[in-house]
């Protein structure tokens, strides 16, 4: 009987201890900040997921490009980003664009599964004493996808992140990125940038406007592309957000139209 009482007490203590931790079994069960996401814009934020919690972000994107008589339509789904808070100001990341469907009226259609990427994000400067919050993302793309739509080589990416809170509920953020990508039989550095201005329309609705671009090193197979993009976010509750976005290219090598929608769920 005494052993049963001891066992019951131990189980009660263990249950109480787990109840005070995050869903991953560590960290604090109480969420300290409002929900922040890396989608739907191109810009990755400086914020990280609280330790012991995770966030799932997913969506669909449609792009259309015309060049003379040539037309190309592309759809991607589920654009999965899994973010796992492992320590203060630090998260692990799993990224998978998913199924890519390219359809062209002048070339053979190409469809298949994308590569997956594993990485980490860290906030390195945060707080009221600094004008900017700063962070970085380090990722490695693995050759797991179909050859028709993805690379068969490792592709490392480094992203430098910055953001700043402005007056009247406005915020400004951006990225400077460098990636080593495969282009035909070559490997080239690919640079990208973004600047995003966001604001809250209400307590549950927000909007943003963004400019971003991708600039490969001099290569006959790749060209610069620059875009403008905007969208809206809507909080169904404190841990679930919907988003929509639209954009267009600013030069000939860019997609003419970008449309997308998705969701983010914090656990």
Coordinates of C-alpha atoms in Angstrom, one line a residue:
X1 CA 0.0 0.0 0.0
X2 CA 2.8 2.4 0.9
X3 CA 4.5 1.7 -2.4
X4 CA 1.3 2.5 -4.3
X5 CA 1.1 5.8 -2.4
X6 CA 4.7 6.7 -3.3
X7 CA 4.0 5.8 -7.0
X8 CA 0.9 8.0 -7.0
X9 CA 2.8 10.9 -5.5
X10 CA 5.6 10.5 -8.1
X11 CA 3.1 10.4 -11.0
X12 CA 1.3 13.5 -9.6
X13 CA 4.6 15.4 -9.3
X14 CA 5.7 14.3 -12.8
X15 CA 2.3 15.4 -14.3
X16 CA 2.5 18.7 -12.5
X17 CA 6.0 19.3 -13.7
X18 CA 5.1 18.6 -17.3
X19 CA 2.1 20.8 -17.1
X20 CA 4.4 23.7 -16.3
X21 CA 6.5 23.1 -19.4
X22 CA 6.0 23.7 -23.1
X23 CA 4.4 21.1 -25.4
X24 CA 7.9 19.7 -26.2
X25 CA 8.6 18.9 -22.6
X26 CA 10.8 21.8 -21.7
X27 CA 10.6 25.6 -21.5
X28 CA 7.7 27.5 -20.0
X29 CA 4.1 26.5 -20.8
X30 CA 3.0 30.2 -20.8
X31 CA 3.6 32.0 -24.1
X32 CA 5.4 35.3 -23.4
X33 CA 4.8 37.2 -26.7
X34 CA 2.2 37.6 -29.4
X35 CA 2.4 35.4 -32.4
X36 CA 5.0 36.4 -35.1
X37 CA 5.5 34.6 -38.4
X38 CA 8.1 34.4 -41.2
X39 CA 5.4 34.1 -43.8
X40 CA 3.8 35.4 -46.0
X41 CA 6.5 37.9 -47.1
X42 CA 10.0 37.0 -48.5
X43 CA 11.6 38.7 -45.4
X44 CA 12.5 36.5 -42.5
X45 CA 11.9 38.1 -39.1
X46 CA 14.5 38.5 -36.3
X47 CA 12.2 36.9 -33.8
X48 CA 12.5 33.2 -32.7
X49 CA 10.0 30.7 -31.3
X50 CA 9.9 30.4 -27.5
X51 CA 11.8 27.5 -26.0
X52 CA 9.6 24.4 -25.7
X53 CA 7.2 25.5 -28.4
X54 CA 6.9 25.0 -32.1
X55 CA 5.3 26.8 -35.0
X56 CA 4.1 25.4 -38.3
X57 CA 3.8 27.7 -41.3
X58 CA 2.4 26.5 -44.7
X59 CA 0.8 27.7 -47.8
X60 CA 0.3 27.7 -51.6
X61 CA 1.9 30.0 -54.2
X62 CA 1.0 30.5 -57.8
X63 CA 3.2 32.4 -60.2
X64 CA 2.8 33.4 -63.9
X65 CA 5.4 34.6 -66.3
X66 CA 5.1 35.7 -70.0
X67 CA 8.0 36.3 -72.3
X68 CA 6.9 37.0 -75.9
X69 CA 4.8 33.9 -76.9
X70 CA 6.1 31.9 -74.0
X71 CA 4.0 31.4 -70.9
X72 CA 4.8 29.5 -67.7
X73 CA 2.6 28.8 -64.7
X74 CA 4.0 27.4 -61.5
X75 CA 2.3 26.2 -58.3
X76 CA 4.0 25.2 -55.1
X77 CA 2.5 23.4 -52.0
X78 CA 2.7 23.0 -49.0
X79 CA 5.6 25.4 -48.5
X80 CA 6.2 23.9 -45.1
X81 CA 8.3 25.6 -42.5
X82 CA 8.6 23.9 -39.1
X83 CA 10.2 26.1 -36.4
X84 CA 11.2 24.6 -33.0
X85 CA 12.2 26.8 -30.1
X86 CA 15.1 25.0 -28.3
X87 CA 16.5 27.8 -26.2
X88 CA 16.1 31.6 -25.6
X89 CA 16.5 33.5 -28.9
X90 CA 17.3 30.2 -30.7
X91 CA 15.3 27.9 -33.0
X92 CA 15.8 24.9 -35.3
X93 CA 14.1 25.0 -38.7
X94 CA 12.9 22.5 -41.3
X95 CA 11.9 23.8 -44.7
X96 CA 10.3 22.0 -47.5
X97 CA 8.7 23.8 -50.5
X98 CA 7.0 20.5 -51.4
X99 CA 5.4 19.7 -54.7
X100 CA 6.4 22.1 -57.6
X101 CA 4.2 22.0 -60.7
X102 CA 5.7 23.9 -63.7
X103 CA 3.5 24.2 -66.9
X104 CA 4.8 25.8 -70.1
X105 CA 3.3 26.3 -73.6
X106 CA 6.7 26.2 -75.3
X107 CA 8.7 23.7 -73.2
X108 CA 8.2 20.3 -71.6
X109 CA 6.3 20.5 -68.3
X110 CA 8.3 19.8 -65.2
X111 CA 6.9 18.7 -61.8
X112 CA 8.2 17.0 -58.7
X113 CA 9.2 17.3 -55.1
X114 CA 11.7 19.9 -53.9
X115 CA 14.8 19.5 -51.8
X116 CA 14.5 19.8 -48.0
X117 CA 16.5 22.2 -45.8
X118 CA 17.6 22.1 -42.2
X119 CA 18.8 25.2 -40.4
X120 CA 18.8 27.4 -37.3
X121 CA 17.9 31.0 -36.4
X122 CA 19.3 33.1 -33.7
X123 CA 18.5 36.5 -32.4
X124 CA 21.8 38.2 -31.5
X125 CA 20.6 41.8 -30.6
X126 CA 17.2 42.5 -29.1
X127 CA 15.8 45.1 -26.8
X128 CA 15.0 48.8 -26.3
X129 CA 18.7 49.8 -26.0
X130 CA 19.3 49.0 -29.7
X131 CA 17.6 50.8 -32.6
X132 CA 17.6 47.5 -34.5
X133 CA 17.0 43.9 -33.6
X134 CA 19.6 41.7 -35.4
X135 CA 19.8 38.0 -36.2
X136 CA 20.8 35.4 -38.7
X137 CA 19.7 32.1 -40.3
X138 CA 22.0 29.4 -41.4
X139 CA 20.5 26.7 -43.6
X140 CA 21.7 23.7 -45.6
X141 CA 19.6 22.4 -48.6
X142 CA 19.9 18.6 -49.1
X143 CA 19.6 16.9 -52.5
X144 CA 16.4 15.0 -51.6
X145 CA 14.1 16.2 -54.4
X146 CA 13.4 15.3 -58.0
X147 CA 16.0 16.3 -60.5
X148 CA 13.4 18.0 -62.7
X149 CA 12.8 20.7 -60.2
X150 CA 15.7 20.7 -57.7
X151 CA 19.4 20.5 -57.4
X152 CA 21.4 17.3 -56.8
X153 CA 24.0 19.1 -54.6
X154 CA 24.2 20.6 -51.2
X155 CA 23.2 24.3 -51.1
X156 CA 24.2 26.3 -48.0
X157 CA 22.5 29.6 -47.2
X158 CA 23.3 32.4 -44.8
X159 CA 20.8 35.2 -44.1
X160 CA 21.4 38.4 -42.1
X161 CA 18.2 39.7 -40.5
X162 CA 17.4 43.1 -39.2
X163 CA 14.2 44.8 -37.9
X164 CA 13.1 47.9 -36.1
X165 CA 9.9 49.0 -34.4
X166 CA 8.7 52.4 -35.7
X167 CA 6.1 54.9 -34.4
X168 CA 2.3 54.3 -34.8
X169 CA 2.5 50.5 -34.9
X170 CA 4.7 50.4 -38.0
X171 CA 7.7 48.1 -38.3
X172 CA 10.5 47.9 -40.8
X173 CA 12.7 44.8 -41.5
X174 CA 14.8 43.3 -44.1
X175 CA 17.3 40.6 -45.1
X176 CA 20.7 40.3 -46.8
X177 CA 21.3 36.8 -48.0
X178 CA 24.0 34.7 -49.8
X179 CA 23.5 31.2 -51.1
X180 CA 25.8 28.8 -53.0
X181 CA 23.5 27.2 -55.6
X182 CA 24.0 24.9 -58.6
X183 CA 23.4 26.2 -62.1
X184 CA 23.7 23.5 -64.8
X185 CA 27.2 22.1 -64.2
X186 CA 28.4 25.3 -62.3
X187 CA 28.2 26.4 -58.7
X188 CA 27.5 30.2 -58.2
X189 CA 26.9 32.5 -55.4
X190 CA 23.3 33.9 -55.3
X191 CA 22.6 37.1 -53.4
X192 CA 19.2 38.3 -52.3
X193 CA 17.8 41.2 -50.4
X194 CA 14.5 42.4 -49.0
X195 CA 12.9 45.4 -47.2
X196 CA 9.5 45.1 -45.7
X197 CA 7.2 47.7 -44.1
X198 CA 4.4 46.4 -41.9
X199 CA 1.7 47.8 -39.7
X200 CA -1.4 46.7 -37.7
X201 CA -4.8 47.7 -39.1
X202 CA -6.6 46.3 -36.1
X203 CA -5.8 44.0 -33.1
X204 CA -6.2 41.0 -35.3
X205 CA -5.4 42.2 -38.9
X206 CA -2.1 43.4 -40.3
X207 CA -0.7 44.4 -43.7
X208 CA 2.7 44.8 -45.3
X209 CA 4.4 46.1 -48.4
X210 CA 7.8 44.7 -49.5
X211 CA 10.4 44.9 -52.2
X212 CA 12.9 42.0 -52.7
X213 CA 15.2 40.6 -55.3
X214 CA 17.5 37.8 -56.2
X215 CA 20.9 38.5 -57.8
X216 CA 23.0 35.6 -59.1
X217 CA 26.7 36.0 -59.9
X218 CA 27.4 36.6 -63.6
X219 CA 26.1 33.4 -65.2
X220 CA 24.5 32.9 -68.6
X221 CA 21.9 30.6 -67.2
X222 CA 20.7 32.9 -64.4
X223 CA 19.4 36.5 -64.4
X224 CA 18.5 39.1 -61.8
X225 CA 14.9 39.2 -60.7
X226 CA 13.2 41.9 -58.6
X227 CA 9.7 42.1 -57.2
X228 CA 7.2 44.1 -55.2
X229 CA 4.9 42.2 -52.9
X230 CA 2.1 43.0 -50.4
X231 CA -0.4 41.1 -48.3
X232 CA -2.6 40.8 -45.2
X233 CA -2.6 38.7 -42.1
X234 CA -5.6 37.8 -40.0
X235 CA -5.5 36.2 -36.5
X236 CA -8.3 33.7 -35.9
X237 CA -7.0 33.4 -32.3
X238 CA -3.7 34.1 -30.5
X239 CA -2.0 31.0 -32.0
X240 CA -3.5 30.6 -35.5
X241 CA -3.1 33.1 -38.4
X242 CA -4.3 33.2 -42.0
X243 CA -2.5 35.2 -44.7
X244 CA -2.9 36.2 -48.4
X245 CA -0.5 38.0 -50.6
X246 CA 0.0 39.3 -54.2
X247 CA 3.0 40.7 -56.1
X248 CA 4.6 41.3 -59.5
X249 CA 8.0 41.4 -61.1
X250 CA 9.9 44.6 -61.7
X251 CA 12.0 43.4 -64.6
X252 CA 11.8 41.1 -67.6
X253 CA 13.4 38.1 -65.9
X254 CA 10.9 38.2 -63.0
X255 CA 7.5 36.5 -62.7
X256 CA 4.7 38.8 -63.9
X257 CA 2.3 37.7 -61.2
X258 CA 2.6 36.2 -57.7
X259 CA -0.5 35.0 -55.7
X260 CA -0.4 33.1 -52.4
X261 CA -2.3 32.2 -49.3
X262 CA -1.5 30.2 -46.2
X263 CA -1.6 29.7 -42.4
X264 CA 0.6 29.7 -39.4
X265 CA -0.1 27.6 -36.2
X266 CA 1.7 28.0 -32.9
X267 CA 1.8 25.2 -30.4

